[in-house]
CSV table of C-alpha atoms and ligand atoms in Angstrom, one decimal:
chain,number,residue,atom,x,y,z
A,208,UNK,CA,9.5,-1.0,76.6
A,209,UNK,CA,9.5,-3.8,79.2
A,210,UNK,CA,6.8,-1.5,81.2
A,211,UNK,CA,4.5,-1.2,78.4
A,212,UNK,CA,4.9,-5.1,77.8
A,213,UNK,CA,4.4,-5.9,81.6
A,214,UNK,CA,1.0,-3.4,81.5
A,215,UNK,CA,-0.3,-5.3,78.0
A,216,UNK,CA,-0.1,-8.7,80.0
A,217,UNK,CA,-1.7,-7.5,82.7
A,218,UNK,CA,-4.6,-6.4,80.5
A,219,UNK,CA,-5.1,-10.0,79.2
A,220,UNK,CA,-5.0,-11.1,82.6
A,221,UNK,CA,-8.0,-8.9,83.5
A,222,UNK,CA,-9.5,-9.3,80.1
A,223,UNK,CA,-9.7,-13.0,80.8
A,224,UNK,CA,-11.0,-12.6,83.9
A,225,UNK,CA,-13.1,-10.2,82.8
A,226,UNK,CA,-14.3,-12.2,79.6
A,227,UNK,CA,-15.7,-15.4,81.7
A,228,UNK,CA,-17.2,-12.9,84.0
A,229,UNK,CA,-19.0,-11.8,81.3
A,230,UNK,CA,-20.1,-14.5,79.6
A,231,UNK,CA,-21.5,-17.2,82.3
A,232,UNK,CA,-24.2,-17.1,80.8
A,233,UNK,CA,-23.9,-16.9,77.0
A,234,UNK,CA,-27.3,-16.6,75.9
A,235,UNK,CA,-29.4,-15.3,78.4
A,236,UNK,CA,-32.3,-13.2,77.0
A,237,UNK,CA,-34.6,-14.1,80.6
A,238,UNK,CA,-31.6,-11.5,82.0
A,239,UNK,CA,-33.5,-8.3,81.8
A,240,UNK,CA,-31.2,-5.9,79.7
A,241,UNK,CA,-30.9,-3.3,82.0
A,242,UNK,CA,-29.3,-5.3,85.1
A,243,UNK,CA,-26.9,-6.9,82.2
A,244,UNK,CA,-25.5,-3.9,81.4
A,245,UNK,CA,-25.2,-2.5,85.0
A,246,UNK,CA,-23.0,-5.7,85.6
A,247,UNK,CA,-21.2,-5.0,82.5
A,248,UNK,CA,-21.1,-1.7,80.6
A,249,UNK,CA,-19.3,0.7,83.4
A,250,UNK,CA,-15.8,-2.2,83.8
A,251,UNK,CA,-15.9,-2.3,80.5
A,252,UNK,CA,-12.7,-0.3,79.1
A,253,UNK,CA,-12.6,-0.2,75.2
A,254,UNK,CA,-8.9,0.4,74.8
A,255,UNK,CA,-7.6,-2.4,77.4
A,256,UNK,CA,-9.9,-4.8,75.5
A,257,UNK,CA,-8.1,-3.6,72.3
A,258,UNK,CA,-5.1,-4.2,73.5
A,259,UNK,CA,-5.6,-7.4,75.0
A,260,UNK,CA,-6.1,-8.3,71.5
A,261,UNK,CA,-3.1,-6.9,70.1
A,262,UNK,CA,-1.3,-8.5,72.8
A,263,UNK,CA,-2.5,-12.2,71.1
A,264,UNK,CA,0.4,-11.8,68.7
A,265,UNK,CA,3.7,-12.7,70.1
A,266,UNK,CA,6.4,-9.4,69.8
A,267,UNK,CA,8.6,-11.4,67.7
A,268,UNK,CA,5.8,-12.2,65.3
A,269,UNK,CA,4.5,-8.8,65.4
A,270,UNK,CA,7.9,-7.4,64.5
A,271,UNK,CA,8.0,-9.4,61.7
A,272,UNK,CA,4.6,-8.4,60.6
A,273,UNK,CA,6.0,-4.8,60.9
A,274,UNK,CA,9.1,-5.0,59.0
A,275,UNK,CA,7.3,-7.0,56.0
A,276,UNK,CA,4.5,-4.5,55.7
A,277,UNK,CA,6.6,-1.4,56.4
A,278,UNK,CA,8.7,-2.8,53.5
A,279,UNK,CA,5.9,-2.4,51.1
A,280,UNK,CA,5.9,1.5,51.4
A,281,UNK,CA,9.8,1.5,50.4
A,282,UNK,CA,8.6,-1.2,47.5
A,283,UNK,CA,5.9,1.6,46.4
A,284,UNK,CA,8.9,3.9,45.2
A,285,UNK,CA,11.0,1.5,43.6
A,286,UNK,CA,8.0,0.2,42.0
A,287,UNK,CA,7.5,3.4,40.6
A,288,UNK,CA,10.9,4.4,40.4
A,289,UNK,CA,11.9,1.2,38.0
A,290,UNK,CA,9.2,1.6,36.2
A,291,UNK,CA,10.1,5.1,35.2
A,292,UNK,CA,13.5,3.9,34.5
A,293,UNK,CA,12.2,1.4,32.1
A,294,UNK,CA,9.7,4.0,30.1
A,295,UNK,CA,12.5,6.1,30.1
A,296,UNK,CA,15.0,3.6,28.3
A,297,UNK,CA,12.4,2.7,26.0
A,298,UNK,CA,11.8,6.5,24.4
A,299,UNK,CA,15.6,7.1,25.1
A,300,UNK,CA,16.9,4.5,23.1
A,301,UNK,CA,14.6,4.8,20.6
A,302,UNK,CA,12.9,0.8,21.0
A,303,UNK,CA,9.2,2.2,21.6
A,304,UNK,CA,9.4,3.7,17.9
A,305,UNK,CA,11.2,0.7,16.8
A,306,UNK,CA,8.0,-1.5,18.3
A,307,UNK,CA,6.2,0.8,16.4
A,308,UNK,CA,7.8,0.5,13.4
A,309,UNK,CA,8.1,-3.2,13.2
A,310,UNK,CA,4.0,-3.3,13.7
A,311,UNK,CA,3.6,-0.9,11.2
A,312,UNK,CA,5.5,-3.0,8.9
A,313,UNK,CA,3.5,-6.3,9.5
A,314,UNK,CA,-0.2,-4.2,9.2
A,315,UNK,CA,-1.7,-1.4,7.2
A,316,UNK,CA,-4.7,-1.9,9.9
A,317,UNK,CA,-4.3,0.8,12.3
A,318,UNK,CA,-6.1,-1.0,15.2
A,319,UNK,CA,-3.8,-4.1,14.5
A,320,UNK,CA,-1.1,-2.2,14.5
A,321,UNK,CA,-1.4,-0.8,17.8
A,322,UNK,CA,-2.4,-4.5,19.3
A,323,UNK,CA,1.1,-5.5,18.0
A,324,UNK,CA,2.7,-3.0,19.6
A,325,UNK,CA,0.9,-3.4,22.8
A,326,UNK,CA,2.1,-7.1,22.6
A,327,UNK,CA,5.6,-6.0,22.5
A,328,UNK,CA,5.6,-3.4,24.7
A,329,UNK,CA,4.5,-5.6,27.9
A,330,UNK,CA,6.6,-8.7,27.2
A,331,UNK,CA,9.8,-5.9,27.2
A,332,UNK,CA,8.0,-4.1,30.0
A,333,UNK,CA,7.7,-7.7,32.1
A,334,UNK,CA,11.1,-9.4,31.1
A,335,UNK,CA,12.6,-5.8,32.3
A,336,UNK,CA,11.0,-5.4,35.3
A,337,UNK,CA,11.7,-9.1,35.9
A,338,UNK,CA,14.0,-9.0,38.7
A,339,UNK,CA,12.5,-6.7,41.0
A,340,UNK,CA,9.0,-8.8,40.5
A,341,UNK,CA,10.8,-11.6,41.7
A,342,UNK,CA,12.1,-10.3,44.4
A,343,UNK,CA,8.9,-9.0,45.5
A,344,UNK,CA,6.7,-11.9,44.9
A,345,UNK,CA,8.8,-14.7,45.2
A,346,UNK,CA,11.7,-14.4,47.4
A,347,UNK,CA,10.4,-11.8,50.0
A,348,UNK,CA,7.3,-13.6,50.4
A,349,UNK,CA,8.8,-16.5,50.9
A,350,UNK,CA,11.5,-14.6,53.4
A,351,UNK,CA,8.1,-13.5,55.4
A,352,UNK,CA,6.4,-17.2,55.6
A,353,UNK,CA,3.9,-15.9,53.1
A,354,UNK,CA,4.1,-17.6,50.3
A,355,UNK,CA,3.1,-21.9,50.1
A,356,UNK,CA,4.6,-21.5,46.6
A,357,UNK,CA,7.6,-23.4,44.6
A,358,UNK,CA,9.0,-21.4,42.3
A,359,UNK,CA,7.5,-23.1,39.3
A,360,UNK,CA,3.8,-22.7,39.9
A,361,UNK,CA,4.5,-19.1,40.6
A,362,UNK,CA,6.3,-18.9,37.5
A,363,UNK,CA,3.3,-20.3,35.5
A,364,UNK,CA,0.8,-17.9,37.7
A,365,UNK,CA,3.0,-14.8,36.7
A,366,UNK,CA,2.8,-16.2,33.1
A,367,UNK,CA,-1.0,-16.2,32.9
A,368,UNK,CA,-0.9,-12.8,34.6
A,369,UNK,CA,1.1,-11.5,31.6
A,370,UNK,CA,-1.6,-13.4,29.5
A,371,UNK,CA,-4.5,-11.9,31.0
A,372,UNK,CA,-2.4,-8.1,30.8
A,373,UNK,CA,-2.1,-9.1,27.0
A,374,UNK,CA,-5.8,-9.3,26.5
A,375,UNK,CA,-7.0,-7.3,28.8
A,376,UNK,CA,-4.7,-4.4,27.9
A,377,UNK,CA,-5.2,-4.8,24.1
A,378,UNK,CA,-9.2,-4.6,25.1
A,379,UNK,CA,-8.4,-1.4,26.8
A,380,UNK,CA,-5.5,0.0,24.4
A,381,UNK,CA,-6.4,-0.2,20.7
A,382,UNK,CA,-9.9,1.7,21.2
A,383,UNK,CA,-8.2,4.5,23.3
A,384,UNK,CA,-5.7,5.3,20.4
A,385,UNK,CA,-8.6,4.8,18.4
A,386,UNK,CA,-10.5,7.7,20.3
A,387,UNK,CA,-7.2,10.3,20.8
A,388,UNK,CA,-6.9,9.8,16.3
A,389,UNK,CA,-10.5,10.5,16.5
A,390,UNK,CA,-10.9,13.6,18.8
A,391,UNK,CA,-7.6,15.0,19.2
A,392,UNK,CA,-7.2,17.7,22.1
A,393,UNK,CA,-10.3,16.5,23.6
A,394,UNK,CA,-8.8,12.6,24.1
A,395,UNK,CA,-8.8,12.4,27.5
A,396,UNK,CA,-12.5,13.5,28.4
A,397,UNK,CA,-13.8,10.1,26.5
A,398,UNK,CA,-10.6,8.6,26.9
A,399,UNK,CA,-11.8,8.6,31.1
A,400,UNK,CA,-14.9,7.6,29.9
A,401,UNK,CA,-14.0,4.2,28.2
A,402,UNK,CA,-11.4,4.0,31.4
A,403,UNK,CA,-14.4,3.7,33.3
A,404,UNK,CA,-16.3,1.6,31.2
A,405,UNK,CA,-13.9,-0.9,30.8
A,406,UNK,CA,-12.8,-1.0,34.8
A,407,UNK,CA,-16.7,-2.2,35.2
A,408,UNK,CA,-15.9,-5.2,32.4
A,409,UNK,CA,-13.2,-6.1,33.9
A,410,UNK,CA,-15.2,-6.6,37.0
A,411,UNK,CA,-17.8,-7.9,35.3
A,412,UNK,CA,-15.8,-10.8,33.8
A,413,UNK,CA,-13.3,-11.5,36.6
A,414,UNK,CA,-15.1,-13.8,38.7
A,415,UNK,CA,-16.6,-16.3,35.7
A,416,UNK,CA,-12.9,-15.2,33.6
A,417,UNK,CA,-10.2,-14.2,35.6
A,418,UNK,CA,-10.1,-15.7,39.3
A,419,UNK,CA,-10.6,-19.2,37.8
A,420,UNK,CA,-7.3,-19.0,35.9
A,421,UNK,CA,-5.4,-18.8,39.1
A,422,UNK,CA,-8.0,-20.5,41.7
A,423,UNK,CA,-10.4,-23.5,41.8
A,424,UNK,CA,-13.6,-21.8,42.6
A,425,UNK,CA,-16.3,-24.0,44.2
A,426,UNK,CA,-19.7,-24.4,45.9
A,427,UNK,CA,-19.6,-24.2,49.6
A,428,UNK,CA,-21.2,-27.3,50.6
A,429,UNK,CA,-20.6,-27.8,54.3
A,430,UNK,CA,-24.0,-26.8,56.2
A,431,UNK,CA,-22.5,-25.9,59.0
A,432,UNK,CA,-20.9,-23.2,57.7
A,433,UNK,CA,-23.0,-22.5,54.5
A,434,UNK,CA,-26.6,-22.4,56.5
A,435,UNK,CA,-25.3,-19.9,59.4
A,436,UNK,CA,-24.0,-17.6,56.3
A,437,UNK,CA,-26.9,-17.9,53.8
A,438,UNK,CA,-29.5,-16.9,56.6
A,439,UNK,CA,-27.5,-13.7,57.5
A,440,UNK,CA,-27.9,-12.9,54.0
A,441,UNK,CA,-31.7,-13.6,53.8
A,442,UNK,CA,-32.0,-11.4,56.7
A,443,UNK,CA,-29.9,-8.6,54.9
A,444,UNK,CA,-31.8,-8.8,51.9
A,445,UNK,CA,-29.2,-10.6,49.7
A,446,UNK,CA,-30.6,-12.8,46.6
A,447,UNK,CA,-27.5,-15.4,47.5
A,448,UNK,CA,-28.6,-18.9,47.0
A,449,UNK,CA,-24.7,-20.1,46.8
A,450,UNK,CA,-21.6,-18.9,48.6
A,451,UNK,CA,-18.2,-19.6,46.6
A,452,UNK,CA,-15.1,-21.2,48.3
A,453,UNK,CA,-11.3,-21.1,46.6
A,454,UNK,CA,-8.4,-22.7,47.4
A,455,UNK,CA,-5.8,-19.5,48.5
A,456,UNK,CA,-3.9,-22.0,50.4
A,457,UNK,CA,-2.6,-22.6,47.2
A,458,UNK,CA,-0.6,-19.4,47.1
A,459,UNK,CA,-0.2,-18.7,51.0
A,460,UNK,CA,-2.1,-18.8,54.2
A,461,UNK,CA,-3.7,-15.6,54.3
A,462,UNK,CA,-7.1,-15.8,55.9
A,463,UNK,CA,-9.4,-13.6,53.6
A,464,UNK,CA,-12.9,-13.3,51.7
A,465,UNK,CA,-14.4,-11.2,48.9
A,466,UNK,CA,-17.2,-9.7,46.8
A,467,UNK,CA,-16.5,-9.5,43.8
A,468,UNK,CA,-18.1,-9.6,40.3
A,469,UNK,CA,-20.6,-6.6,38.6
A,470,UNK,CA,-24.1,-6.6,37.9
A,471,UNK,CA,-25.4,-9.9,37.6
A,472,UNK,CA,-21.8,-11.7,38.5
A,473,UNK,CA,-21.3,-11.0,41.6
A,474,UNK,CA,-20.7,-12.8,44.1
A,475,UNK,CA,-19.1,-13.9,47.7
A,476,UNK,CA,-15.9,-15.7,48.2
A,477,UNK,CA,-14.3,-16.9,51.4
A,478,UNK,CA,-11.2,-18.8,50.7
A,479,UNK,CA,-9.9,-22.1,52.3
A,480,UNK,CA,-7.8,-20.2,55.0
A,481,UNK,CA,-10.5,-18.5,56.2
A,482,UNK,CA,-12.5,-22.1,56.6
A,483,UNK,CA,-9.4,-23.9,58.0
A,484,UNK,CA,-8.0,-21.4,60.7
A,485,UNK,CA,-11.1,-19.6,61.9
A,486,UNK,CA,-14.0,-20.3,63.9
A,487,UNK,CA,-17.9,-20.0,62.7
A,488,UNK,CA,-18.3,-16.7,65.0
A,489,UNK,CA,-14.9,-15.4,62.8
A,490,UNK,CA,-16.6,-16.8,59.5
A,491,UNK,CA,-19.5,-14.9,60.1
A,492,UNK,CA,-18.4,-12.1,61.0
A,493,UNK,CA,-16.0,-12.0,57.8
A,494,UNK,CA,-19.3,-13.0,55.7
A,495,UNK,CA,-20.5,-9.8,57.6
A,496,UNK,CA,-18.3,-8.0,56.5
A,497,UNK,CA,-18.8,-8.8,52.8
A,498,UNK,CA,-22.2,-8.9,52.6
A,499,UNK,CA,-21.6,-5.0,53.8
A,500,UNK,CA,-19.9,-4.5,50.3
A,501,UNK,CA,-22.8,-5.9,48.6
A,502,UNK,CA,-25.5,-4.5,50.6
A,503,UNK,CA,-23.7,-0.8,50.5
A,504,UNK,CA,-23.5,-1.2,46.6
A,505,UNK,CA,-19.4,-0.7,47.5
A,506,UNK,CA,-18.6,-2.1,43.6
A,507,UNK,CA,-20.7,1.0,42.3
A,508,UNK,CA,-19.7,3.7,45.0
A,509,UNK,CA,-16.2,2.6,44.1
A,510,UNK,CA,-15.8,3.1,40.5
A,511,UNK,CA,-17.9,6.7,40.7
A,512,UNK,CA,-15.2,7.8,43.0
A,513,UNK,CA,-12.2,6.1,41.1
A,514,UNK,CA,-13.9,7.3,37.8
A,515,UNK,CA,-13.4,10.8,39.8
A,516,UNK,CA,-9.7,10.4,39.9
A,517,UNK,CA,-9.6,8.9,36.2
A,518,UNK,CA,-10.7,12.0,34.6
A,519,UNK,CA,-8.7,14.2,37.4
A,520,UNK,CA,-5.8,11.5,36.1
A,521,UNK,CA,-6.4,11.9,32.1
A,522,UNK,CA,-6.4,15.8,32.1
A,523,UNK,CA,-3.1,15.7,34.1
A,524,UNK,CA,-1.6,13.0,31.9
A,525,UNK,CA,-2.9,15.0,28.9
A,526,UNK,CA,-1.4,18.3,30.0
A,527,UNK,CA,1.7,16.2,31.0
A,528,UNK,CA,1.8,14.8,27.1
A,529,UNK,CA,1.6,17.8,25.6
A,530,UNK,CA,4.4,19.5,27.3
A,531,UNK,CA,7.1,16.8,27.4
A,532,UNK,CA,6.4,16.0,23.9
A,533,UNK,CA,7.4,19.2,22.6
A,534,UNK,CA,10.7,19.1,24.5
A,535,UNK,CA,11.8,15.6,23.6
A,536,UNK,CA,9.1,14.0,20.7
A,537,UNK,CA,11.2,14.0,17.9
A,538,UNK,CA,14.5,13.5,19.6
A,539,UNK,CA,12.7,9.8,20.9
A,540,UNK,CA,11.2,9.8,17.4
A,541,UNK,CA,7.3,9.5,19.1
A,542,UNK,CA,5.4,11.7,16.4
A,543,UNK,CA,2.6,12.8,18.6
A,544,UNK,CA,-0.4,11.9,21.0
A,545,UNK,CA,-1.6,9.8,17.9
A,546,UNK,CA,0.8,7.3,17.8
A,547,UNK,CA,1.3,4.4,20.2
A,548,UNK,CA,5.0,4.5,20.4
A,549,UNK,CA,3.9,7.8,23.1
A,550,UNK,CA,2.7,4.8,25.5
A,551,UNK,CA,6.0,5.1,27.3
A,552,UNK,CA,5.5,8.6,27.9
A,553,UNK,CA,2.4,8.2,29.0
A,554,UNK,CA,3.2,5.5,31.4
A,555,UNK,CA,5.6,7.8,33.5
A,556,UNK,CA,3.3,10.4,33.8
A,557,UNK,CA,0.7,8.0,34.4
A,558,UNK,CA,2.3,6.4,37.1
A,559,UNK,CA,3.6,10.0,38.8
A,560,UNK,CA,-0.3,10.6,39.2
A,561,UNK,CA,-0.9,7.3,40.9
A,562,UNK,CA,2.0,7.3,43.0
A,563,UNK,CA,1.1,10.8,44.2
A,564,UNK,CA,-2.4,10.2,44.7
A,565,UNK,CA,-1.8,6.8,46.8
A,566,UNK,CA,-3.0,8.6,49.9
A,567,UNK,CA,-6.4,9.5,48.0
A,568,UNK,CA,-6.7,6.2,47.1
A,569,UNK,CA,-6.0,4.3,49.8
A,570,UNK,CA,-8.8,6.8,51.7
A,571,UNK,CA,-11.2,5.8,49.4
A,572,UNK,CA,-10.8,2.3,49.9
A,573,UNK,CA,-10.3,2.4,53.6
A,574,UNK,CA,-13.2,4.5,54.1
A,575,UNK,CA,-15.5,1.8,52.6
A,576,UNK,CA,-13.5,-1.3,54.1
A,577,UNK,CA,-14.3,0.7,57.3
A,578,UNK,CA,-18.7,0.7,56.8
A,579,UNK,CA,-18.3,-2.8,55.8
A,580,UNK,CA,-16.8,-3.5,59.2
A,581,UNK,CA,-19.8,-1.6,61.2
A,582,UNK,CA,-22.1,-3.9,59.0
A,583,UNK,CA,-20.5,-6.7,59.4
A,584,UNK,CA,-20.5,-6.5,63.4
A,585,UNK,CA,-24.5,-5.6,63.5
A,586,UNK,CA,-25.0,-8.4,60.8
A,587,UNK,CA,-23.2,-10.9,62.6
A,588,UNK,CA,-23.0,-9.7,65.9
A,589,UNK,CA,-19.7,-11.1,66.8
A,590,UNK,CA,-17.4,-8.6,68.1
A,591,UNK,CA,-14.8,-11.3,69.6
A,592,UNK,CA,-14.7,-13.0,66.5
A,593,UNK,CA,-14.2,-9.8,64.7
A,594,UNK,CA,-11.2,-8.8,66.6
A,595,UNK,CA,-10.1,-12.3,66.1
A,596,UNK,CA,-10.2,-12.0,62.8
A,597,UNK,CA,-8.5,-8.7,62.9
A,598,UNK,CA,-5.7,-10.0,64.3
A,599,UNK,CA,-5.0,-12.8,61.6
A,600,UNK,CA,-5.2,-10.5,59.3
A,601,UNK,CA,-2.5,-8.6,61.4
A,602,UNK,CA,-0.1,-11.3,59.9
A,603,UNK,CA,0.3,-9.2,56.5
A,604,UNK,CA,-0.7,-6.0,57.4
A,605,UNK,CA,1.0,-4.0,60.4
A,606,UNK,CA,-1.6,-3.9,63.7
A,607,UNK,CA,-1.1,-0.5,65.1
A,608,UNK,CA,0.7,2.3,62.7
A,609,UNK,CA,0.5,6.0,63.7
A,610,UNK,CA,-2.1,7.9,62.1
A,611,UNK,CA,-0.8,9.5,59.3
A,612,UNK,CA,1.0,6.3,58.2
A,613,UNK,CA,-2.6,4.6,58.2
A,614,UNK,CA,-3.8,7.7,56.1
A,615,UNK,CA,-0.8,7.2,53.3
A,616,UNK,CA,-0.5,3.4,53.4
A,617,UNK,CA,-3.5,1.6,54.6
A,618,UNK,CA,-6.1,0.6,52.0
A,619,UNK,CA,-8.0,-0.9,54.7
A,620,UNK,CA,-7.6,0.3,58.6
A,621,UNK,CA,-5.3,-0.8,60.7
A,622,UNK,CA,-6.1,-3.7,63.4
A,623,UNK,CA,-6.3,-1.5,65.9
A,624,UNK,CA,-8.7,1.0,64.2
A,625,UNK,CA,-10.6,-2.1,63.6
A,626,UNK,CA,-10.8,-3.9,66.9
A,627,UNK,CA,-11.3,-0.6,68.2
A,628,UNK,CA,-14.7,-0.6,66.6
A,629,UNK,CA,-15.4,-3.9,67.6
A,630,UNK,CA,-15.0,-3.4,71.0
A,631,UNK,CA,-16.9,-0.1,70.9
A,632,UNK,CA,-20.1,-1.9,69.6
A,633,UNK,CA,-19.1,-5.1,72.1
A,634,UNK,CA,-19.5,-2.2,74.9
A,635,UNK,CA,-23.0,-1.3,73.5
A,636,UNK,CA,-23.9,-4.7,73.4
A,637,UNK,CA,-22.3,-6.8,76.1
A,638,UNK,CA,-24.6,-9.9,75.5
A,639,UNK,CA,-22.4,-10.1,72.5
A,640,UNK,CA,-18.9,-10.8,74.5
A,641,UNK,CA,-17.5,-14.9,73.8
A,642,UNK,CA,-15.6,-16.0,76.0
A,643,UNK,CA,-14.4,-18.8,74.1
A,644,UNK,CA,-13.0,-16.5,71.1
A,645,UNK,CA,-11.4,-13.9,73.6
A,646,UNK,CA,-9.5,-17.1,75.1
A,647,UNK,CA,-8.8,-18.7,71.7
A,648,UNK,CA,-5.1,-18.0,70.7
A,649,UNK,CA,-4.7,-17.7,67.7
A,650,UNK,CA,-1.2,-17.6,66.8
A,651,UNK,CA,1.8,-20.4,68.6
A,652,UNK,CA,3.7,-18.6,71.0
A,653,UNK,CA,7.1,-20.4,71.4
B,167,ZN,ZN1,-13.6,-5.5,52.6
C-alpha cells in the first residue's frame, strides 16, 4: 500500500517535470512536427500520466468518493427491494382494489377512473417509500458533502417531483389501460410502442417544462466563455446561437453539463459548477463533450436502443402478468390485465426486469458517454483539461473500479477509462499537453 503510494508520487514528480518539459513552448506551429514528436512521443508513458492524475485526489478524499459511490450499488437493491415490499402490501392487503374502488365510485368515465387511481397510487407509493428517499437524498448526501441543501427546499423539490410524476404518469398511464381494454393479449406490442412515444415527449418538453421547475435556466452571457464555445460548435456543424447556464449550485457542487431536449428543443447546458471551479480549457472540453451527443444524434440512438429493451421489457412483464395473476388475482381481488388495480403487479415485475437488466443499461449509456468523450477531445483538443475534468467528476463517481464493476455499475466510464483516453490522444498529439492544467490542483489537500 505505502509502496504503490510512494511509486504514484513519484509519477507526479516526473509528470511535472515532464509536463513543463513539454510545454515550453505552448504554441509553436514554426516547430516542424516531426522533431516535436521525436522530443516527445517515445517518454511519453500513457498509464503514468493517468495516474499522475488520479494521484490529484487526496487518499482520504478518494476513499470517501469510494465508499459513497460503492454505496449506491447496495442502494440499487434496497431500492428495488422496498419497492417490491410496497407493491406487495398493496395487492396483499387488498388497498390497490380499494383505490380502485373508490375511483370507480367517483367516475363512470373509464379513463378518469384510472387517472384517480393513478393519483392515489403514487402519493401511497411516495409517503411509503418515504423514509428510505430520505435517507438517500437527504441525509447521505449531506453525510458525503454533496448536498448545498436545507432540508426545506429539498422538501419542496421532492414535492414538485411528485407533481411532475402525477402528470407525467397520468399522460403515460390512462392511454396504456386504454390500449390493454382495447387489444387484449396483444397489449404489450403497442403498449412498447406508446412507451416509446411518450419517452421522446418527455424529452421533448423537459428542457422548456421540466428542468425549469427545479433550476433557473439562463443565457450564457459571458464572452469569454460563450465565444470560445459557440465557435467549436460552428466548426462542428451545430445550429447553436445560445448556450444555456443553470444554477446546480443550488442543489450541490457537482461540476456537470448536458444536452438535452428533442427535435427542435434541444439544447446545451453547463451548470454554475462547471463555470465556477473549472478552467476555459476544462469548459471546453466539457462543451466537447456535449456537442458529441448532439453531433452523434445520441438522444435518437438512445431511445432506438432503450425502445429495444421496452418491447424485450413489455413481453416479459406480459408473460409475468399472466402467470402470477392466475395464482393470486382474485385472492388480491385485481380482476385481470384490464383493470388498473393490476398496476402493483406490474410494478414488481416491472422493476425485476430493470434491476436485472442494469448491466445492459448501464452499457448502453456508457458506451455513448464513451464517443462523446473521443469527440469531445478532437473538438476541443484539450486532453489536460479533460483529465481535469475527469477527476472532478471523480468526487461522485468512484475513479478506478475493476472491470466488471464498471460493466454492472457505471453508466458512464470510470476516470480512469476516461483519462486513459485522454492521454492516449495527448500521446498522438503532444502539441496538445498544458502545463498549466497538469499543475492545477484541483482539490485542497490538508
Ligand atoms: Zn455525456
Amino acid at each position: 500500500m505505502v509502496r504503490a503510494r510512494r511509486s504514484i508520487l513519484l509519477t507526479i514528480l516526473l509528470c511535472t517535470v515532464f509536463a513543463s518539459a513539454q510545454t515550453s513552448s505552448p504554441v509553436a506551429p514554426s516547430v516542424p512536427p516531426s522533431a516535436n514528436q521525436a522530443a516527445v512521443t517515445p517518454a511519453f508513458d500513457v498509464r503514468a500520466a493517468v495516474d499522475a492524475y488520479l494521484a490529484k485526489m487526496p487518499p482520504a478524499q478518494r476513499a470517501r468518493s469510494d465508499a459513497y459511490f460503492e454505496g449506491g450499488y447496495w442502494l440499487l437493491l434496497w431500492d428495488f427491494l422496498s419497492t417490491v415490499v410496497v407493491m406487495w402490501l398493496l395487492l396483499r392487503f387488498r388497498w390497490s382494489a380499494r383505490m380502485r374502488n373508490l375511483a370507480e365510485r367517483l367516475t363512470r368515465f373509464r379513463p378518469l377512473q384510472t387517472a384517480l387511481y393513478w393519483i392515489q397510487f403514487i402519493v401511497v407509493l411516495s409517503v411509503l417509500t418515504f423514509p428510505l428517499g430520505v435517507y438517500e437524498g437527504y441525509f447521505r448526501e449531506h453525510k458525503y458533502g454533496l448536498l448545498n441543501q436545507t432540508f426545506g427546499p429539498w422538501m419542496r423539490d421532492q414535492l414538485v417531483g411528485l407533481a411532475v410524476s402525477v402528470v407525467l404518469g397520468a399522460i403515460l398511464v390512462v392511454p396504456l389501460f386504454g390500449l390493454v381494454r382495447r387489444l387484449g393479449k396483444n397489449w404489450w406490442v403497442w403498449g412498447s410502442v406508446l412507451m416509446i412515444v411518450f419517452a421522446a415527449f418527455v424529452s421533448l418538453i423537459a428542457p422548456v417544462y421540466i428542468a425549469p421547475l427545479f433550476n433557473k435556466y439562463t443565457k450564457l452571457e459571458d464572452p469569454k466563455v460563450k465565444d470560445p464555445i459557440l465557435s467549436m460548435a460552428r466548426a462542428n456543424g451545430i445550429p447553436a446561437t445560445d448556450v444555456y447556464e443553470f444554477d446546480a449550485s443550488r442543489q450541490s457542487n457537482r461540476v456537470s453539463a448536458n444536452v438535452n431536449g428533442f427535435a427542435n428543443t434541444q439544447r446545451i447546458s453547463l451548470n454554475d459548477n462547471l463555470l465556477k471551479r473549472c478552467t476555459l480549457p476544462e469548459i471546453e472540453t466539457t462543451m466537447g463533450h456535449e456537442m458529441g451527443h448532439y453531433v452523434l444524434n445520441h438522444e435518437y440512438k438512445g431511445l432506438v436502443m432503450i425502445g429495444v429493451v421496452i418491447v424485450i421489457g413489455f413481453a416479459f412483464l406480459n408473460w409475468g402478468l399472466n402467470s402470477s395473476l392466475g395464482r393470486w388475482g382474485e385472492k388480491w381481488e385485481v380482476r385481470g390485465m384490464t383493470d388498473v388495480a393490476v398496476l402493483p403487479l406490474a410494478v414488481i415485475w416491472f422493476s425485476l426486469f430493470f434491476f436485472l437488466i442494469t448491466p445492459v443499461t448501464n452499457t448502453i449509456s456508457r458506451t455513448m458517454e464513451f464517443e462523446a468523450d473521443m469527440y469531445g477531445l478532437n473538438a476541443a483538443q484539450q486532453p489536460d483539461g479533460e483529465a481535469n475534468v475527469d477527476m472532478l467528476l471523480g468526487e461522485y463517481r468512484k475513479l478506478d473500479p475493476g472491470p466488471i464493476e464498471e460493466f454492472i455499475f457505471y453508466d458512464h466510464p470510470s476516470g480512469r477509462t476516461r483519462i486513459t483516453a485522454a492521454m492516449r490522444w495527448k500521446a498522438e498529439h503532444p502539441q496538445s499537453a498544458n502545463a498549466d492544467e497538469m499543475a492545477r490542483p484541483l482539490f485542497n489537500t490538508k
